[in-house]
Amino acid sequence: MLVILFFLVVMCSSSWTADPAPCCIPQQFKARMYSLTAVLTAGSTLPVINDDVIELTYDFTRQQTRQEGQTLIDPATGARANFTVYNDYKNHQTYTIKGGVCTQTALNQPLVPPCITANFTYGGTYRVGSSASNTQVQIWSGTYLGTLWMNTHVSDQNCAPVSVNFFGDAPDGSAKLLTSYQFLDVRSDVTLHESDFRRPDECKHVDAPVGK
């Protein structure tokens, strides 16, 4: 009986493992990203939906991102239009270029940090890929900015983002949000420079920002 009890204790102890600690990706990276967002502005009954394919440049140290992408403009034909977005989180400004015209707007939310938020809960793992070559993915979820429910899926090996999803009320109460980002080809072995975020001439002389 003692032998059986000892065997059961050993088996239970070896099968239990502590949850991993929240991880961090490098503070600079580039990635290809698929973005699907729905925004229902307060007082409106129809959400604005955007389906975008984006080349993302992310720099948490400089508090800047650049997005070069194509947004879906005709679901029937799949036609897309080019755009570029410079987000300057340090100075709270967004510069959006469409059709050669630059529009400046206020940027009121912070840049999503490179580390899993400390209060997020670990939700387990799953694997993506073939049986011969696959990656284990961790799931983390919790409240973000006080009003949004967010879940983040990251690679178990290097914390590279796989997907980020959040929904809920915007922190300022201006809209309801539903956002999903899917990441491909995340490259963290990059060195970014100020020139990576230098705005083109059409953004150097724009009207005063909207909403600021």
PDB file of C-alpha atoms in Angstrom:
ATOM      1  CA  MET A   1       0.000   0.000   0.000  1.00  0.00           C
ATOM      2  CA  LEU A   2       2.831   2.396   0.877  1.00  0.00           C
ATOM      3  CA  VAL A   3       4.541   1.575  -2.415  1.00  0.00           C
ATOM      4  CA  ILE A   4       1.356   2.348  -4.373  1.00  0.00           C
ATOM      5  CA  LEU A   5       0.827   5.604  -2.476  1.00  0.00           C
ATOM      6  CA  PHE A   6       4.430   6.659  -3.113  1.00  0.00           C
ATOM      7  CA  PHE A   7       4.032   5.879  -6.838  1.00  0.00           C
ATOM      8  CA  LEU A   8       0.857   7.988  -7.061  1.00  0.00           C
ATOM      9  CA  VAL A   9       2.516  10.930  -5.310  1.00  0.00           C
ATOM     10  CA  VAL A  10       5.499  10.805  -7.687  1.00  0.00           C
ATOM     11  CA  MET A  11       3.252  10.621 -10.756  1.00  0.00           C
ATOM     12  CA  CYS A  12       1.110  13.555  -9.619  1.00  0.00           C
ATOM     13  CA  SER A  13       4.151  15.659  -8.766  1.00  0.00           C
ATOM     14  CA  SER A  14       5.847  15.012 -12.111  1.00  0.00           C
ATOM     15  CA  SER A  15       2.695  15.791 -14.134  1.00  0.00           C
ATOM     16  CA  TRP A  16       2.093  19.181 -12.443  1.00  0.00           C
ATOM     17  CA  THR A  17       3.967  22.185 -13.766  1.00  0.00           C
ATOM     18  CA  ALA A  18       3.657  25.809 -12.767  1.00  0.00           C
ATOM     19  CA  ASP A  19       2.150  28.294 -15.201  1.00  0.00           C
ATOM     20  CA  PRO A  20       4.795  30.183 -17.208  1.00  0.00           C
ATOM     21  CA  ALA A  21       5.608  33.778 -16.362  1.00  0.00           C
ATOM     22  CA  PRO A  22       4.363  36.523 -18.713  1.00  0.00           C
ATOM     23  CA  CYS A  23       6.914  37.037 -21.473  1.00  0.00           C
ATOM     24  CA  CYS A  24       8.175  39.976 -23.531  1.00  0.00           C
ATOM     25  CA  ILE A  25       8.952  40.337 -27.208  1.00  0.00           C
ATOM     26  CA  PRO A  26      11.787  42.637 -28.323  1.00  0.00           C
ATOM     27  CA  GLN A  27      10.940  46.329 -28.170  1.00  0.00           C
ATOM     28  CA  GLN A  28      11.567  46.619 -31.919  1.00  0.00           C
ATOM     29  CA  PHE A  29      10.190  44.299 -34.584  1.00  0.00           C
ATOM     30  CA  LYS A  30       8.617  44.111 -38.026  1.00  0.00           C
ATOM     31  CA  ALA A  31       5.737  41.856 -39.030  1.00  0.00           C
ATOM     32  CA  ARG A  32       3.096  41.186 -41.627  1.00  0.00           C
ATOM     33  CA  MET A  33      -0.292  41.599 -40.011  1.00  0.00           C
ATOM     34  CA  TYR A  34      -3.909  40.905 -40.951  1.00  0.00           C
ATOM     35  CA  SER A  35      -6.284  43.277 -39.183  1.00  0.00           C
ATOM     36  CA  LEU A  36     -10.067  43.064 -38.916  1.00  0.00           C
ATOM     37  CA  THR A  37     -11.786  45.791 -36.898  1.00  0.00           C
ATOM     38  CA  ALA A  38     -15.355  46.866 -36.207  1.00  0.00           C
ATOM     39  CA  VAL A  39     -16.052  50.223 -34.560  1.00  0.00           C
ATOM     40  CA  LEU A  40     -19.536  51.262 -33.464  1.00  0.00           C
ATOM     41  CA  THR A  41     -19.431  54.965 -32.648  1.00  0.00           C
ATOM     42  CA  ALA A  42     -21.672  56.156 -29.821  1.00  0.00           C
ATOM     43  CA  GLY A  43     -25.058  57.136 -31.257  1.00  0.00           C
ATOM     44  CA  SER A  44     -24.562  55.145 -34.461  1.00  0.00           C
ATOM     45  CA  THR A  45     -26.360  51.941 -35.456  1.00  0.00           C
ATOM     46  CA  LEU A  46     -23.938  50.798 -38.175  1.00  0.00           C
ATOM     47  CA  PRO A  47     -20.368  49.776 -37.345  1.00  0.00           C
ATOM     48  CA  VAL A  48     -17.416  50.801 -39.495  1.00  0.00           C
ATOM     49  CA  ILE A  49     -15.585  47.628 -40.556  1.00  0.00           C
ATOM     50  CA  ASN A  50     -12.024  47.569 -41.863  1.00  0.00           C
ATOM     51  CA  ASP A  51     -10.225  44.585 -43.409  1.00  0.00           C
ATOM     52  CA  ASP A  52      -6.521  45.425 -43.778  1.00  0.00           C
ATOM     53  CA  VAL A  53      -3.280  43.718 -44.762  1.00  0.00           C
ATOM     54  CA  ILE A  54      -0.412  45.555 -43.064  1.00  0.00           C
ATOM     55  CA  GLU A  55       3.377  45.643 -42.977  1.00  0.00           C
ATOM     56  CA  LEU A  56       3.964  46.758 -39.386  1.00  0.00           C
ATOM     57  CA  THR A  57       7.079  48.458 -38.008  1.00  0.00           C
ATOM     58  CA  TYR A  58       6.956  48.616 -34.195  1.00  0.00           C
ATOM     59  CA  ASP A  59       9.303  50.552 -31.902  1.00  0.00           C
ATOM     60  CA  PHE A  60       8.307  50.733 -28.252  1.00  0.00           C
ATOM     61  CA  THR A  61      11.463  52.639 -27.300  1.00  0.00           C
ATOM     62  CA  ARG A  62      10.605  55.497 -29.644  1.00  0.00           C
ATOM     63  CA  GLN A  63       6.862  55.086 -29.002  1.00  0.00           C
ATOM     64  CA  GLN A  64       6.186  54.950 -32.739  1.00  0.00           C
ATOM     65  CA  THR A  65       4.730  52.577 -35.302  1.00  0.00           C
ATOM     66  CA  ARG A  66       4.431  52.669 -39.073  1.00  0.00           C
ATOM     67  CA  GLN A  67       1.815  50.739 -41.013  1.00  0.00           C
ATOM     68  CA  GLU A  68       1.975  50.306 -44.771  1.00  0.00           C
ATOM     69  CA  GLY A  69      -1.078  48.463 -45.926  1.00  0.00           C
ATOM     70  CA  GLN A  70      -3.982  47.791 -48.213  1.00  0.00           C
ATOM     71  CA  THR A  71      -7.566  48.174 -47.032  1.00  0.00           C
ATOM     72  CA  LEU A  72     -10.496  46.308 -48.579  1.00  0.00           C
ATOM     73  CA  ILE A  73     -12.748  48.736 -50.467  1.00  0.00           C
ATOM     74  CA  ASP A  74     -14.908  46.324 -52.495  1.00  0.00           C
ATOM     75  CA  PRO A  75     -15.785  42.943 -50.936  1.00  0.00           C
ATOM     76  CA  ALA A  76     -17.375  41.793 -54.211  1.00  0.00           C
ATOM     77  CA  THR A  77     -14.147  42.095 -56.213  1.00  0.00           C
ATOM     78  CA  GLY A  78     -11.549  42.034 -53.432  1.00  0.00           C
ATOM     79  CA  ALA A  79     -10.178  45.406 -54.548  1.00  0.00           C
ATOM     80  CA  ARG A  80      -7.933  47.152 -52.043  1.00  0.00           C
ATOM     81  CA  ALA A  81      -6.535  50.673 -51.668  1.00  0.00           C
ATOM     82  CA  ASN A  82      -3.088  51.580 -50.346  1.00  0.00           C
ATOM     83  CA  PHE A  83      -2.548  53.564 -47.165  1.00  0.00           C
ATOM     84  CA  THR A  84       0.251  54.477 -44.766  1.00  0.00           C
ATOM     85  CA  VAL A  85      -0.193  55.333 -41.091  1.00  0.00           C
ATOM     86  CA  TYR A  86       2.400  56.884 -38.784  1.00  0.00           C
ATOM     87  CA  ASN A  87       1.444  56.626 -35.106  1.00  0.00           C
ATOM     88  CA  ASP A  88       3.418  58.948 -32.819  1.00  0.00           C
ATOM     89  CA  TYR A  89       2.394  57.868 -29.311  1.00  0.00           C
ATOM     90  CA  LYS A  90       4.896  60.194 -27.646  1.00  0.00           C
ATOM     91  CA  ASN A  91       3.244  63.277 -29.148  1.00  0.00           C
ATOM     92  CA  HIS A  92      -0.242  61.722 -29.367  1.00  0.00           C
ATOM     93  CA  GLN A  93      -0.648  62.183 -33.121  1.00  0.00           C
ATOM     94  CA  THR A  94      -1.606  59.942 -36.038  1.00  0.00           C
ATOM     95  CA  TYR A  95      -0.748  60.774 -39.655  1.00  0.00           C
ATOM     96  CA  THR A  96      -2.725  58.854 -42.277  1.00  0.00           C
ATOM     97  CA  ILE A  97      -1.820  59.018 -45.963  1.00  0.00           C
ATOM     98  CA  LYS A  98      -4.408  57.983 -48.555  1.00  0.00           C
ATOM     99  CA  GLY A  99      -4.278  58.976 -52.201  1.00  0.00           C
ATOM    100  CA  GLY A 100      -1.345  61.302 -51.572  1.00  0.00           C
ATOM    101  CA  VAL A 101      -3.266  63.286 -48.932  1.00  0.00           C
ATOM    102  CA  CYS A 102      -2.086  63.342 -45.311  1.00  0.00           C
ATOM    103  CA  THR A 103      -4.593  63.707 -42.480  1.00  0.00           C
ATOM    104  CA  GLN A 104      -3.541  64.407 -38.899  1.00  0.00           C
ATOM    105  CA  THR A 105      -5.702  63.238 -35.980  1.00  0.00           C
ATOM    106  CA  ALA A 106      -5.338  62.986 -32.220  1.00  0.00           C
ATOM    107  CA  LEU A 107      -4.027  59.701 -30.824  1.00  0.00           C
ATOM    108  CA  ASN A 108      -5.495  59.103 -27.387  1.00  0.00           C
ATOM    109  CA  GLN A 109      -4.621  55.487 -26.582  1.00  0.00           C
ATOM    110  CA  PRO A 110      -1.187  54.150 -25.537  1.00  0.00           C
ATOM    111  CA  LEU A 111       0.986  51.849 -27.627  1.00  0.00           C
ATOM    112  CA  VAL A 112       0.370  48.197 -26.775  1.00  0.00           C
ATOM    113  CA  PRO A 113       3.438  47.212 -24.696  1.00  0.00           C
ATOM    114  CA  PRO A 114       5.829  44.419 -25.750  1.00  0.00           C
ATOM    115  CA  CYS A 115       5.279  42.464 -22.517  1.00  0.00           C
ATOM    116  CA  ILE A 116       2.231  40.445 -21.543  1.00  0.00           C
ATOM    117  CA  THR A 117       0.372  42.542 -18.974  1.00  0.00           C
ATOM    118  CA  ALA A 118       1.150  41.346 -15.440  1.00  0.00           C
ATOM    119  CA  ASN A 119      -2.512  40.943 -14.449  1.00  0.00           C
ATOM    120  CA  PHE A 120      -3.340  38.689 -17.422  1.00  0.00           C
ATOM    121  CA  THR A 121      -4.304  35.069 -16.795  1.00  0.00           C
ATOM    122  CA  TYR A 122      -2.527  32.147 -18.455  1.00  0.00           C
ATOM    123  CA  GLY A 123      -5.016  30.057 -20.438  1.00  0.00           C
ATOM    124  CA  GLY A 124      -2.913  27.124 -21.622  1.00  0.00           C
ATOM    125  CA  THR A 125      -1.293  26.247 -24.946  1.00  0.00           C
ATOM    126  CA  TYR A 126      -2.039  24.831 -28.381  1.00  0.00           C
ATOM    127  CA  ARG A 127       0.108  23.922 -31.369  1.00  0.00           C
ATOM    128  CA  VAL A 128       0.102  25.270 -34.928  1.00  0.00           C
ATOM    129  CA  GLY A 129       1.847  23.709 -37.906  1.00  0.00           C
ATOM    130  CA  SER A 130       2.418  20.167 -39.107  1.00  0.00           C
ATOM    131  CA  SER A 131       3.333  17.186 -36.954  1.00  0.00           C
ATOM    132  CA  ALA A 132       6.909  17.437 -38.225  1.00  0.00           C
ATOM    133  CA  SER A 133       7.266  21.178 -37.654  1.00  0.00           C
ATOM    134  CA  ASN A 134       5.004  23.016 -35.249  1.00  0.00           C
ATOM    135  CA  THR A 135       5.039  25.814 -32.711  1.00  0.00           C
ATOM    136  CA  GLN A 136       3.500  25.809 -29.263  1.00  0.00           C
ATOM    137  CA  VAL A 137       1.411  28.905 -28.569  1.00  0.00           C
ATOM    138  CA  GLN A 138       0.534  30.357 -25.163  1.00  0.00           C
ATOM    139  CA  ILE A 139      -2.819  32.052 -24.465  1.00  0.00           C
ATOM    140  CA  TRP A 140      -3.057  35.033 -22.108  1.00  0.00           C
ATOM    141  CA  SER A 141      -6.162  37.108 -21.371  1.00  0.00           C
ATOM    142  CA  GLY A 142      -7.398  39.888 -19.125  1.00  0.00           C
ATOM    143  CA  THR A 143      -8.725  43.425 -18.879  1.00  0.00           C
ATOM    144  CA  TYR A 144      -6.869  46.071 -20.875  1.00  0.00           C
ATOM    145  CA  LEU A 145      -7.158  49.836 -20.291  1.00  0.00           C
ATOM    146  CA  GLY A 146      -9.951  49.178 -17.807  1.00  0.00           C
ATOM    147  CA  THR A 147     -12.772  48.622 -20.310  1.00  0.00           C
ATOM    148  CA  LEU A 148     -11.520  46.162 -22.947  1.00  0.00           C
ATOM    149  CA  TRP A 149     -11.258  42.375 -22.739  1.00  0.00           C
ATOM    150  CA  MET A 150      -8.068  41.296 -24.478  1.00  0.00           C
ATOM    151  CA  ASN A 151      -6.492  37.956 -25.299  1.00  0.00           C
ATOM    152  CA  THR A 152      -2.996  37.547 -26.650  1.00  0.00           C
ATOM    153  CA  HIS A 153      -1.507  34.444 -28.276  1.00  0.00           C
ATOM    154  CA  VAL A 154       2.304  34.264 -28.351  1.00  0.00           C
ATOM    155  CA  SER A 155       4.940  31.750 -29.381  1.00  0.00           C
ATOM    156  CA  ASP A 156       6.172  29.593 -26.513  1.00  0.00           C
ATOM    157  CA  GLN A 157       9.733  29.842 -27.856  1.00  0.00           C
ATOM    158  CA  ASN A 158      10.380  33.568 -28.266  1.00  0.00           C
ATOM    159  CA  CYS A 159       7.111  35.296 -27.277  1.00  0.00           C
ATOM    160  CA  ALA A 160       6.540  36.395 -30.890  1.00  0.00           C
ATOM    161  CA  PRO A 161       2.911  37.519 -31.312  1.00  0.00           C
ATOM    162  CA  VAL A 162       0.592  35.094 -33.107  1.00  0.00           C
ATOM    163  CA  SER A 163      -2.683  36.961 -32.587  1.00  0.00           C
ATOM    164  CA  VAL A 164      -4.084  39.799 -30.487  1.00  0.00           C
ATOM    165  CA  ASN A 165      -7.832  40.260 -30.017  1.00  0.00           C
ATOM    166  CA  PHE A 166      -9.840  42.679 -27.911  1.00  0.00           C
ATOM    167  CA  PHE A 167     -13.400  43.915 -27.588  1.00  0.00           C
ATOM    168  CA  GLY A 168     -15.444  46.214 -25.379  1.00  0.00           C
ATOM    169  CA  ASP A 169     -15.953  49.916 -24.830  1.00  0.00           C
ATOM    170  CA  ALA A 170     -13.282  52.412 -25.818  1.00  0.00           C
ATOM    171  CA  PRO A 171     -11.716  53.881 -22.654  1.00  0.00           C
ATOM    172  CA  ASP A 172     -13.165  57.322 -23.456  1.00  0.00           C
ATOM    173  CA  GLY A 173     -16.643  55.865 -24.065  1.00  0.00           C
ATOM    174  CA  SER A 174     -16.732  57.104 -27.650  1.00  0.00           C
ATOM    175  CA  ALA A 175     -17.303  53.711 -29.291  1.00  0.00           C
ATOM    176  CA  LYS A 176     -17.566  49.955 -28.956  1.00  0.00           C
ATOM    177  CA  LEU A 177     -14.612  48.070 -30.448  1.00  0.00           C
ATOM    178  CA  LEU A 178     -13.966  44.598 -31.814  1.00  0.00           C
ATOM    179  CA  THR A 179     -10.448  44.058 -33.131  1.00  0.00           C
ATOM    180  CA  SER A 180      -8.471  41.031 -34.304  1.00  0.00           C
ATOM    181  CA  TYR A 181      -4.816  41.055 -35.386  1.00  0.00           C
ATOM    182  CA  GLN A 182      -3.172  37.975 -36.927  1.00  0.00           C
ATOM    183  CA  PHE A 183       0.626  38.061 -37.261  1.00  0.00           C
ATOM    184  CA  LEU A 184       2.862  36.437 -39.873  1.00  0.00           C
ATOM    185  CA  ASP A 185       6.607  36.567 -40.431  1.00  0.00           C
ATOM    186  CA  VAL A 186       7.520  38.373 -37.205  1.00  0.00           C
ATOM    187  CA  ARG A 187      11.131  39.583 -37.474  1.00  0.00           C
ATOM    188  CA  SER A 188      12.677  40.680 -34.188  1.00  0.00           C
ATOM    189  CA  ASP A 189      16.313  40.663 -35.357  1.00  0.00           C
ATOM    190  CA  VAL A 190      15.992  44.197 -36.737  1.00  0.00           C
ATOM    191  CA  THR A 191      17.574  47.523 -35.868  1.00  0.00           C
ATOM    192  CA  LEU A 192      15.261  50.461 -36.412  1.00  0.00           C
ATOM    193  CA  HIS A 193      16.265  54.086 -36.916  1.00  0.00           C
ATOM    194  CA  GLU A 194      14.555  57.455 -36.718  1.00  0.00           C
ATOM    195  CA  SER A 195      14.382  57.450 -40.511  1.00  0.00           C
ATOM    196  CA  ASP A 196      12.008  54.459 -40.360  1.00  0.00           C
ATOM    197  CA  PHE A 197       9.385  56.809 -38.932  1.00  0.00           C
ATOM    198  CA  ARG A 198      10.208  59.978 -40.847  1.00  0.00           C
ATOM    199  CA  ARG A 199       6.999  61.349 -42.291  1.00  0.00           C
ATOM    200  CA  PRO A 200       6.885  62.315 -45.990  1.00  0.00           C
ATOM    201  CA  ASP A 201       6.561  65.906 -47.162  1.00  0.00           C
ATOM    202  CA  GLU A 202       2.770  65.783 -47.479  1.00  0.00           C
ATOM    203  CA  CYS A 203       2.543  65.258 -43.692  1.00  0.00           C
ATOM    204  CA  LYS A 204       4.795  68.172 -42.743  1.00  0.00           C
ATOM    205  CA  HIS A 205       2.184  70.834 -43.523  1.00  0.00           C
ATOM    206  CA  VAL A 206      -1.216  69.542 -42.476  1.00  0.00           C
ATOM    207  CA  ASP A 207      -4.194  71.117 -40.758  1.00  0.00           C
ATOM    208  CA  ALA A 208      -4.559  71.145 -36.988  1.00  0.00           C
ATOM    209  CA  PRO A 209      -5.377  67.672 -35.641  1.00  0.00           C
ATOM    210  CA  VAL A 210      -8.983  66.635 -35.304  1.00  0.00           C
ATOM    211  CA  GLY A 211     -10.225  66.008 -31.770  1.00  0.00           C
ATOM    212  CA  LYS A 212      -7.260  67.505 -29.953  1.00  0.00           C
TER     213      LYS A 212
END
